[in-house]
Amino acid sequence: MRNRIVAGNWKMNNNAQQTQQLIDGLKAHQPYKEGVEVIIAPTYVNLQAAVVATNGSGIVVSAQNMHQADAGAYTGEISADMLKNIGINTVIIGHSERRAYFGETDDLLASKVAKALAEGMRVIFCFGEELSDREAGNHFNLVTQQLSDGLNGVEESQLTDIVLAYEPVWAIGTGVTASPEQAQEMHEHIRSHIAEHFSDTAAAAMMILYGGSVKPGNAAEIFGKPDVDGGLIGGASLKADDFAAIINA
Ligand code: PGA
């Protein structure tokens, strides 16, 4: 039986005070339902404060991105070592906004995934199709390709440090959620891809999250599907009451 993960991607939201307030709000809702790992991903400048503020709460703090090099002349970038040094061991890689607005390609993402894993970090690897891919009936192929490219070079023994997050781009921040059936059929597809490329055991253990307009009102139905192991939440993770309701769903 797989555990559950509910992760909040705060994106470019919340200054230092708001970060503290939101963490206080989340802690006020504890204890959460058993068996759910709760992750929050504040922006870089607030990561260290978030690690301190969540200390002892069981809430895990993740980065939203990282660079693939060890160190050096990469203005504006953050390395795995810098993250680990402040107690961050989880990183989101491949979010559709990184792909769309910052030109992150499948090859680049594969190098980030490889670097994070080599550094002993856990990766939440995101992927998902655009509406045009779905309308053209190409969504399964595209997701297969994003997975093969992003996990290129990953060994089966490293899969325990990977969490997959299927996020159809047309559902992110739009208020339009994939139906529970659409989520389930894609998650099943993803799991069978893992089985084919690695093993049945790896596929059975793989955590696959759904992301895209998950709200308190639709979370239980989506999370109730057999291949959905939790969610990556954007907008609704910015309100303690909503995020707690999703965690407990
Ligand atoms: P959303 O974002 O919940 O606001 O749709 C999800 C995400 O981008 O991870």
PDB file of C-alpha atoms and ligand atoms in Angstrom:
ATOM      1  CA  MET A   1       0.000   0.000   0.000  1.00  0.00           C
ATOM      2  CA  ARG A   2       1.474   3.325  -1.055  1.00  0.00           C
ATOM      3  CA  ASN A   3       1.447   6.346   1.232  1.00  0.00           C
ATOM      4  CA  ARG A   4      -0.126   9.617   0.233  1.00  0.00           C
ATOM      5  CA  ILE A   5       1.490  12.944  -0.536  1.00  0.00           C
ATOM      6  CA  VAL A   6      -0.168  16.326  -0.694  1.00  0.00           C
ATOM      7  CA  ALA A   7       2.293  18.979  -1.857  1.00  0.00           C
ATOM      8  CA  GLY A   8       1.676  22.722  -2.078  1.00  0.00           C
ATOM      9  CA  ASN A   9       3.522  24.591  -4.796  1.00  0.00           C
ATOM     10  CA  TRP A  10       3.431  28.207  -3.664  1.00  0.00           C
ATOM     11  CA  LYS A  11       5.067  29.477  -6.865  1.00  0.00           C
ATOM     12  CA  MET A  12       6.019  33.187  -6.707  1.00  0.00           C
ATOM     13  CA  ASN A  13       3.682  33.978  -3.819  1.00  0.00           C
ATOM     14  CA  ASN A  14       4.092  34.940  -0.144  1.00  0.00           C
ATOM     15  CA  ASN A  15       6.698  37.254   1.322  1.00  0.00           C
ATOM     16  CA  ALA A  16       8.467  36.379   4.587  1.00  0.00           C
ATOM     17  CA  GLN A  17       5.569  37.355   6.858  1.00  0.00           C
ATOM     18  CA  GLN A  18       2.988  35.649   4.695  1.00  0.00           C
ATOM     19  CA  THR A  19       5.134  32.511   4.634  1.00  0.00           C
ATOM     20  CA  GLN A  20       5.261  32.454   8.427  1.00  0.00           C
ATOM     21  CA  GLN A  21       1.511  33.105   8.701  1.00  0.00           C
ATOM     22  CA  LEU A  22       0.614  30.369   6.264  1.00  0.00           C
ATOM     23  CA  ILE A  23       2.846  27.848   8.047  1.00  0.00           C
ATOM     24  CA  ASP A  24       1.290  28.858  11.394  1.00  0.00           C
ATOM     25  CA  GLY A  25      -2.121  28.376   9.821  1.00  0.00           C
ATOM     26  CA  LEU A  26      -1.193  24.928   8.530  1.00  0.00           C
ATOM     27  CA  LYS A  27       0.175  23.866  11.883  1.00  0.00           C
ATOM     28  CA  ALA A  28      -3.029  25.019  13.572  1.00  0.00           C
ATOM     29  CA  HIS A  29      -4.871  22.405  11.482  1.00  0.00           C
ATOM     30  CA  GLN A  30      -2.719  19.538  12.729  1.00  0.00           C
ATOM     31  CA  PRO A  31      -3.003  16.647  13.263  1.00  0.00           C
ATOM     32  CA  TYR A  32      -3.865  15.730   9.688  1.00  0.00           C
ATOM     33  CA  LYS A  33      -5.228  12.455   8.451  1.00  0.00           C
ATOM     34  CA  GLU A  34      -2.739   9.639   9.060  1.00  0.00           C
ATOM     35  CA  GLY A  35      -0.527   8.346   6.266  1.00  0.00           C
ATOM     36  CA  VAL A  36      -0.346  11.657   4.390  1.00  0.00           C
ATOM     37  CA  GLU A  37       3.001  13.358   3.872  1.00  0.00           C
ATOM     38  CA  VAL A  38       2.532  17.102   3.631  1.00  0.00           C
ATOM     39  CA  ILE A  39       5.016  19.100   1.546  1.00  0.00           C
ATOM     40  CA  ILE A  40       5.195  22.845   0.966  1.00  0.00           C
ATOM     41  CA  ALA A  41       7.325  24.571  -1.660  1.00  0.00           C
ATOM     42  CA  PRO A  42       7.848  28.255  -0.821  1.00  0.00           C
ATOM     43  CA  THR A  43      10.000  30.513  -2.955  1.00  0.00           C
ATOM     44  CA  TYR A  44      13.805  30.351  -2.541  1.00  0.00           C
ATOM     45  CA  VAL A  45      14.249  33.353  -0.257  1.00  0.00           C
ATOM     46  CA  ASN A  46      11.841  31.923   2.287  1.00  0.00           C
ATOM     47  CA  LEU A  47      13.043  28.314   2.270  1.00  0.00           C
ATOM     48  CA  GLN A  48      15.352  28.587   5.229  1.00  0.00           C
ATOM     49  CA  ALA A  49      12.763  30.369   7.374  1.00  0.00           C
ATOM     50  CA  ALA A  50      10.213  27.737   6.329  1.00  0.00           C
ATOM     51  CA  VAL A  51      12.533  24.948   7.453  1.00  0.00           C
ATOM     52  CA  VAL A  52      12.804  26.625  10.868  1.00  0.00           C
ATOM     53  CA  ALA A  53       9.068  27.349  11.091  1.00  0.00           C
ATOM     54  CA  THR A  54       8.081  23.763  10.237  1.00  0.00           C
ATOM     55  CA  ASN A  55      10.645  22.162  12.534  1.00  0.00           C
ATOM     56  CA  GLY A  56       9.042  19.342  14.503  1.00  0.00           C
ATOM     57  CA  SER A  57       5.717  19.627  12.633  1.00  0.00           C
ATOM     58  CA  GLY A  58       6.363  16.845  10.137  1.00  0.00           C
ATOM     59  CA  ILE A  59       5.682  19.265   7.261  1.00  0.00           C
ATOM     60  CA  VAL A  60       8.390  18.833   4.631  1.00  0.00           C
ATOM     61  CA  VAL A  61       9.824  21.849   2.805  1.00  0.00           C
ATOM     62  CA  SER A  62      10.690  21.514  -0.881  1.00  0.00           C
ATOM     63  CA  ALA A  63      12.348  23.792  -3.428  1.00  0.00           C
ATOM     64  CA  GLN A  64      10.514  24.684  -6.649  1.00  0.00           C
ATOM     65  CA  ASN A  65      13.548  24.292  -8.902  1.00  0.00           C
ATOM     66  CA  MET A  66      17.330  23.919  -8.851  1.00  0.00           C
ATOM     67  CA  HIS A  67      20.300  24.142 -11.201  1.00  0.00           C
ATOM     68  CA  GLN A  68      22.056  21.057 -12.523  1.00  0.00           C
ATOM     69  CA  ALA A  69      25.647  22.245 -11.989  1.00  0.00           C
ATOM     70  CA  ASP A  70      27.656  21.917  -8.778  1.00  0.00           C
ATOM     71  CA  ALA A  71      28.457  25.638  -8.517  1.00  0.00           C
ATOM     72  CA  GLY A  72      29.876  28.433 -10.629  1.00  0.00           C
ATOM     73  CA  ALA A  73      29.024  31.310 -12.916  1.00  0.00           C
ATOM     74  CA  TYR A  74      25.263  30.797 -13.230  1.00  0.00           C
ATOM     75  CA  THR A  75      23.791  34.122 -12.191  1.00  0.00           C
ATOM     76  CA  GLY A  76      20.476  33.823 -10.415  1.00  0.00           C
ATOM     77  CA  GLU A  77      20.652  30.062  -9.945  1.00  0.00           C
ATOM     78  CA  ILE A  78      20.624  27.784  -6.890  1.00  0.00           C
ATOM     79  CA  SER A  79      22.517  24.502  -6.485  1.00  0.00           C
ATOM     80  CA  ALA A  80      21.603  21.214  -4.839  1.00  0.00           C
ATOM     81  CA  ASP A  81      24.349  21.749  -2.293  1.00  0.00           C
ATOM     82  CA  MET A  82      22.885  25.121  -1.248  1.00  0.00           C
ATOM     83  CA  LEU A  83      19.489  23.531  -0.775  1.00  0.00           C
ATOM     84  CA  LYS A  84      20.760  20.547   1.183  1.00  0.00           C
ATOM     85  CA  ASN A  85      22.854  22.825   3.343  1.00  0.00           C
ATOM     86  CA  ILE A  86      19.717  24.536   4.681  1.00  0.00           C
ATOM     87  CA  GLY A  87      17.858  21.266   5.165  1.00  0.00           C
ATOM     88  CA  ILE A  88      16.000  20.994   1.862  1.00  0.00           C
ATOM     89  CA  ASN A  89      16.043  17.472   0.445  1.00  0.00           C
ATOM     90  CA  THR A  90      13.089  17.617  -1.945  1.00  0.00           C
ATOM     91  CA  VAL A  91      12.861  19.564  -5.196  1.00  0.00           C
ATOM     92  CA  ILE A  92      10.167  20.054  -7.829  1.00  0.00           C
ATOM     93  CA  ILE A  93      11.578  19.636 -11.335  1.00  0.00           C
ATOM     94  CA  GLY A  94       9.840  20.122 -14.669  1.00  0.00           C
ATOM     95  CA  HIS A  95       6.846  22.192 -13.639  1.00  0.00           C
ATOM     96  CA  SER A  96       4.964  23.285 -16.758  1.00  0.00           C
ATOM     97  CA  GLU A  97       5.638  26.936 -15.909  1.00  0.00           C
ATOM     98  CA  ARG A  98       9.391  26.219 -15.945  1.00  0.00           C
ATOM     99  CA  ARG A  99       8.955  24.460 -19.276  1.00  0.00           C
ATOM    100  CA  ALA A 100       6.749  27.149 -20.826  1.00  0.00           C
ATOM    101  CA  TYR A 101       8.142  30.427 -19.445  1.00  0.00           C
ATOM    102  CA  PHE A 102      11.781  29.545 -18.803  1.00  0.00           C
ATOM    103  CA  GLY A 103      12.485  27.311 -21.765  1.00  0.00           C
ATOM    104  CA  GLU A 104      13.290  24.183 -19.747  1.00  0.00           C
ATOM    105  CA  THR A 105      13.522  21.327 -22.219  1.00  0.00           C
ATOM    106  CA  ASP A 106      13.221  17.591 -21.617  1.00  0.00           C
ATOM    107  CA  ASP A 107      17.014  17.254 -21.936  1.00  0.00           C
ATOM    108  CA  LEU A 108      17.715  19.997 -19.432  1.00  0.00           C
ATOM    109  CA  LEU A 109      15.171  18.504 -17.048  1.00  0.00           C
ATOM    110  CA  ALA A 110      16.811  15.098 -17.340  1.00  0.00           C
ATOM    111  CA  SER A 111      20.098  16.659 -16.246  1.00  0.00           C
ATOM    112  CA  LYS A 112      18.400  18.346 -13.288  1.00  0.00           C
ATOM    113  CA  VAL A 113      16.741  15.077 -12.275  1.00  0.00           C
ATOM    114  CA  ALA A 114      20.060  13.243 -12.553  1.00  0.00           C
ATOM    115  CA  LYS A 115      21.857  15.881 -10.483  1.00  0.00           C
ATOM    116  CA  ALA A 116      19.219  15.927  -7.739  1.00  0.00           C
ATOM    117  CA  LEU A 117      19.265  12.125  -7.486  1.00  0.00           C
ATOM    118  CA  ALA A 118      23.068  12.035  -7.469  1.00  0.00           C
ATOM    119  CA  GLU A 119      22.935  14.488  -4.564  1.00  0.00           C
ATOM    120  CA  GLY A 120      20.594  12.181  -2.678  1.00  0.00           C
ATOM    121  CA  MET A 121      17.609  14.481  -3.058  1.00  0.00           C
ATOM    122  CA  ARG A 122      14.056  13.470  -3.750  1.00  0.00           C
ATOM    123  CA  VAL A 123      12.528  14.776  -6.982  1.00  0.00           C
ATOM    124  CA  ILE A 124       8.910  15.644  -7.653  1.00  0.00           C
ATOM    125  CA  PHE A 125       8.985  15.345 -11.428  1.00  0.00           C
ATOM    126  CA  CYS A 126       6.170  17.173 -13.246  1.00  0.00           C
ATOM    127  CA  PHE A 127       4.857  16.653 -16.739  1.00  0.00           C
ATOM    128  CA  GLY A 128       1.558  16.808 -18.613  1.00  0.00           C
ATOM    129  CA  GLU A 129       0.000  17.657 -21.924  1.00  0.00           C
ATOM    130  CA  GLU A 130      -1.352  20.911 -23.345  1.00  0.00           C
ATOM    131  CA  LEU A 131      -4.998  21.120 -24.352  1.00  0.00           C
ATOM    132  CA  SER A 132      -4.022  20.948 -28.042  1.00  0.00           C
ATOM    133  CA  ASP A 133      -2.235  17.614 -27.418  1.00  0.00           C
ATOM    134  CA  ARG A 134      -5.342  16.202 -25.772  1.00  0.00           C
ATOM    135  CA  GLU A 135      -7.618  17.491 -28.512  1.00  0.00           C
ATOM    136  CA  ALA A 136      -5.351  15.885 -31.088  1.00  0.00           C
ATOM    137  CA  GLY A 137      -5.511  12.607 -29.154  1.00  0.00           C
ATOM    138  CA  ASN A 138      -1.767  12.776 -28.547  1.00  0.00           C
ATOM    139  CA  HIS A 139      -1.799  13.086 -24.754  1.00  0.00           C
ATOM    140  CA  PHE A 140      -0.757   9.524 -23.914  1.00  0.00           C
ATOM    141  CA  ASN A 141       2.151   9.637 -26.379  1.00  0.00           C
ATOM    142  CA  LEU A 142       3.294  13.011 -25.150  1.00  0.00           C
ATOM    143  CA  VAL A 143       3.273  11.959 -21.496  1.00  0.00           C
ATOM    144  CA  THR A 144       5.168   8.781 -22.399  1.00  0.00           C
ATOM    145  CA  GLN A 145       7.778  10.875 -24.160  1.00  0.00           C
ATOM    146  CA  GLN A 146       8.105  13.398 -21.306  1.00  0.00           C
ATOM    147  CA  LEU A 147       8.576  10.513 -18.884  1.00  0.00           C
ATOM    148  CA  SER A 148      11.129   8.659 -21.007  1.00  0.00           C
ATOM    149  CA  ASP A 149      13.092  11.861 -21.627  1.00  0.00           C
ATOM    150  CA  GLY A 150      12.935  13.194 -18.084  1.00  0.00           C
ATOM    151  CA  LEU A 151      13.869   9.869 -16.504  1.00  0.00           C
ATOM    152  CA  ASN A 152      16.507   9.113 -19.111  1.00  0.00           C
ATOM    153  CA  GLY A 153      19.450   7.463 -17.346  1.00  0.00           C
ATOM    154  CA  VAL A 154      17.581   6.927 -14.079  1.00  0.00           C
ATOM    155  CA  GLU A 155      18.225   3.493 -12.533  1.00  0.00           C
ATOM    156  CA  GLU A 156      15.443   1.464 -11.001  1.00  0.00           C
ATOM    157  CA  SER A 157      17.127   1.698  -7.594  1.00  0.00           C
ATOM    158  CA  GLN A 158      16.762   5.511  -7.789  1.00  0.00           C
ATOM    159  CA  LEU A 159      13.010   5.446  -8.376  1.00  0.00           C
ATOM    160  CA  THR A 160      12.329   5.452  -4.637  1.00  0.00           C
ATOM    161  CA  ASP A 161      13.580   9.057  -4.718  1.00  0.00           C
ATOM    162  CA  ILE A 162      11.175  10.067  -7.450  1.00  0.00           C
ATOM    163  CA  VAL A 163       7.584  11.185  -7.095  1.00  0.00           C
ATOM    164  CA  LEU A 164       5.739  11.750 -10.360  1.00  0.00           C
ATOM    165  CA  ALA A 165       3.249  14.581 -10.758  1.00  0.00           C
ATOM    166  CA  TYR A 166       0.901  14.441 -13.723  1.00  0.00           C
ATOM    167  CA  GLU A 167      -0.311  17.973 -14.369  1.00  0.00           C
ATOM    168  CA  PRO A 168      -2.307  18.550 -17.535  1.00  0.00           C
ATOM    169  CA  VAL A 169      -1.365  22.109 -18.521  1.00  0.00           C
ATOM    170  CA  TRP A 170      -4.969  22.957 -19.401  1.00  0.00           C
ATOM    171  CA  ALA A 171      -5.977  22.268 -15.791  1.00  0.00           C
ATOM    172  CA  ILE A 172      -3.297  24.351 -14.063  1.00  0.00           C
ATOM    173  CA  GLY A 173      -4.656  27.534 -12.538  1.00  0.00           C
ATOM    174  CA  THR A 174      -7.651  27.445 -14.874  1.00  0.00           C
ATOM    175  CA  GLY A 175     -10.316  26.102 -12.537  1.00  0.00           C
ATOM    176  CA  VAL A 176     -10.851  23.272 -15.024  1.00  0.00           C
ATOM    177  CA  THR A 177      -9.863  19.985 -13.386  1.00  0.00           C
ATOM    178  CA  ALA A 178      -9.303  16.715 -15.175  1.00  0.00           C
ATOM    179  CA  SER A 179     -12.219  14.468 -14.307  1.00  0.00           C
ATOM    180  CA  PRO A 180     -11.354  11.716 -11.817  1.00  0.00           C
ATOM    181  CA  GLU A 181     -11.685   9.284 -14.750  1.00  0.00           C
ATOM    182  CA  GLN A 182      -9.274  11.287 -16.932  1.00  0.00           C
ATOM    183  CA  ALA A 183      -6.788  11.432 -14.064  1.00  0.00           C
ATOM    184  CA  GLN A 184      -7.126   7.717 -13.366  1.00  0.00           C
ATOM    185  CA  GLU A 185      -6.665   6.635 -16.990  1.00  0.00           C
ATOM    186  CA  MET A 186      -3.518   8.752 -17.343  1.00  0.00           C
ATOM    187  CA  HIS A 187      -2.122   7.590 -13.997  1.00  0.00           C
ATOM    188  CA  GLU A 188      -2.735   3.994 -15.029  1.00  0.00           C
ATOM    189  CA  HIS A 189      -0.912   4.721 -18.282  1.00  0.00           C
ATOM    190  CA  ILE A 190       2.015   6.233 -16.351  1.00  0.00           C
ATOM    191  CA  ARG A 191       2.186   3.269 -13.998  1.00  0.00           C
ATOM    192  CA  SER A 192       2.250   0.835 -16.899  1.00  0.00           C
ATOM    193  CA  HIS A 193       5.047   2.854 -18.515  1.00  0.00           C
ATOM    194  CA  ILE A 194       7.067   2.441 -15.299  1.00  0.00           C
ATOM    195  CA  ALA A 195       6.285  -1.283 -15.271  1.00  0.00           C
ATOM    196  CA  GLU A 196       7.445  -1.636 -18.869  1.00  0.00           C
ATOM    197  CA  HIS A 197      10.670   0.342 -18.457  1.00  0.00           C
ATOM    198  CA  PHE A 198      11.589  -0.792 -14.973  1.00  0.00           C
ATOM    199  CA  SER A 199       9.508  -3.479 -13.258  1.00  0.00           C
ATOM    200  CA  ASP A 200       6.093  -4.322 -11.828  1.00  0.00           C
ATOM    201  CA  THR A 201       7.495  -3.838  -8.343  1.00  0.00           C
ATOM    202  CA  ALA A 202       8.761  -0.354  -9.200  1.00  0.00           C
ATOM    203  CA  ALA A 203       5.435   0.527 -10.802  1.00  0.00           C
ATOM    204  CA  ALA A 204       3.466  -0.662  -7.782  1.00  0.00           C
ATOM    205  CA  ALA A 205       5.621   1.449  -5.455  1.00  0.00           C
ATOM    206  CA  MET A 206       5.656   4.589  -7.636  1.00  0.00           C
ATOM    207  CA  MET A 207       3.946   7.619  -6.105  1.00  0.00           C
ATOM    208  CA  ILE A 208       1.941   9.433  -8.787  1.00  0.00           C
ATOM    209  CA  LEU A 209       0.341  12.760  -7.861  1.00  0.00           C
ATOM    210  CA  TYR A 210      -2.271  14.659  -9.809  1.00  0.00           C
ATOM    211  CA  GLY A 211      -2.082  18.431 -10.178  1.00  0.00           C
ATOM    212  CA  GLY A 212      -4.339  21.003 -11.800  1.00  0.00           C
ATOM    213  CA  SER A 213      -7.103  22.960 -10.063  1.00  0.00           C
ATOM    214  CA  VAL A 214      -7.433  20.573  -7.134  1.00  0.00           C
ATOM    215  CA  LYS A 215      -9.741  22.175  -4.564  1.00  0.00           C
ATOM    216  CA  PRO A 216     -11.350  21.066  -1.301  1.00  0.00           C
ATOM    217  CA  GLY A 217     -14.518  20.276  -3.262  1.00  0.00           C
ATOM    218  CA  ASN A 218     -12.985  17.909  -5.820  1.00  0.00           C
ATOM    219  CA  ALA A 219      -9.959  16.456  -4.001  1.00  0.00           C
ATOM    220  CA  ALA A 220     -11.642  13.440  -2.371  1.00  0.00           C
ATOM    221  CA  GLU A 221     -13.066  12.203  -5.660  1.00  0.00           C
ATOM    222  CA  ILE A 222      -9.737  12.524  -7.508  1.00  0.00           C
ATOM    223  CA  PHE A 223      -7.690  11.056  -4.638  1.00  0.00           C
ATOM    224  CA  GLY A 224     -10.188   8.208  -4.435  1.00  0.00           C
ATOM    225  CA  LYS A 225      -8.976   6.780  -7.743  1.00  0.00           C
ATOM    226  CA  PRO A 226      -6.715   3.740  -7.342  1.00  0.00           C
ATOM    227  CA  ASP A 227      -3.690   5.106  -9.215  1.00  0.00           C
ATOM    228  CA  VAL A 228      -3.828   8.632  -7.775  1.00  0.00           C
ATOM    229  CA  ASP A 229      -1.569   8.850  -4.730  1.00  0.00           C
ATOM    230  CA  GLY A 230      -2.153  12.476  -3.821  1.00  0.00           C
ATOM    231  CA  GLY A 231      -1.847  15.911  -5.345  1.00  0.00           C
ATOM    232  CA  LEU A 232       0.373  18.810  -6.272  1.00  0.00           C
ATOM    233  CA  ILE A 233      -1.636  21.864  -5.377  1.00  0.00           C
ATOM    234  CA  GLY A 234      -1.074  25.428  -6.563  1.00  0.00           C
ATOM    235  CA  GLY A 235      -3.710  28.080  -5.847  1.00  0.00           C
ATOM    236  CA  ALA A 236      -5.528  26.171  -3.115  1.00  0.00           C
ATOM    237  CA  SER A 237      -2.284  25.592  -1.188  1.00  0.00           C
ATOM    238  CA  LEU A 238      -2.079  29.328  -0.462  1.00  0.00           C
ATOM    239  CA  LYS A 239      -4.979  29.189   2.014  1.00  0.00           C
ATOM    240  CA  ALA A 240      -4.424  27.154   5.168  1.00  0.00           C
ATOM    241  CA  ASP A 241      -8.086  26.095   5.449  1.00  0.00           C
ATOM    242  CA  ASP A 242      -8.277  24.927   1.837  1.00  0.00           C
ATOM    243  CA  PHE A 243      -4.933  23.162   1.883  1.00  0.00           C
ATOM    244  CA  ALA A 244      -5.750  21.398   5.162  1.00  0.00           C
ATOM    245  CA  ALA A 245      -9.113  20.305   3.723  1.00  0.00           C
ATOM    246  CA  ILE A 246      -7.306  18.866   0.687  1.00  0.00           C
ATOM    247  CA  ILE A 247      -4.759  17.076   2.895  1.00  0.00           C
ATOM    248  CA  ASN A 248      -7.582  15.495   4.870  1.00  0.00           C
ATOM    249  CA  ALA A 249      -9.438  14.507   1.706  1.00  0.00           C
TER     250      ALA A 249
HETATM  251  P1  PGA B   1      -3.259  24.882  -9.503  1.00  0.00           P
HETATM  252  O1  PGA B   1      -1.704  24.622  -9.806  1.00  0.00           O
HETATM  253  O2  PGA B   1      -3.616  23.977  -8.359  1.00  0.00           O
HETATM  254  O3  PGA B   1      -3.340  26.337  -9.134  1.00  0.00           O
HETATM  255  O4  PGA B   1      -4.006  24.538 -10.732  1.00  0.00           O
HETATM  256  C1  PGA B   1      -1.158  23.341  -9.773  1.00  0.00           C
HETATM  257  C2  PGA B   1       0.317  23.408 -10.046  1.00  0.00           C
HETATM  258  O5  PGA B   1       0.740  24.239 -10.850  1.00  0.00           O
HETATM  259  O6  PGA B   1       1.111  22.635  -9.477  1.00  0.00           O
END
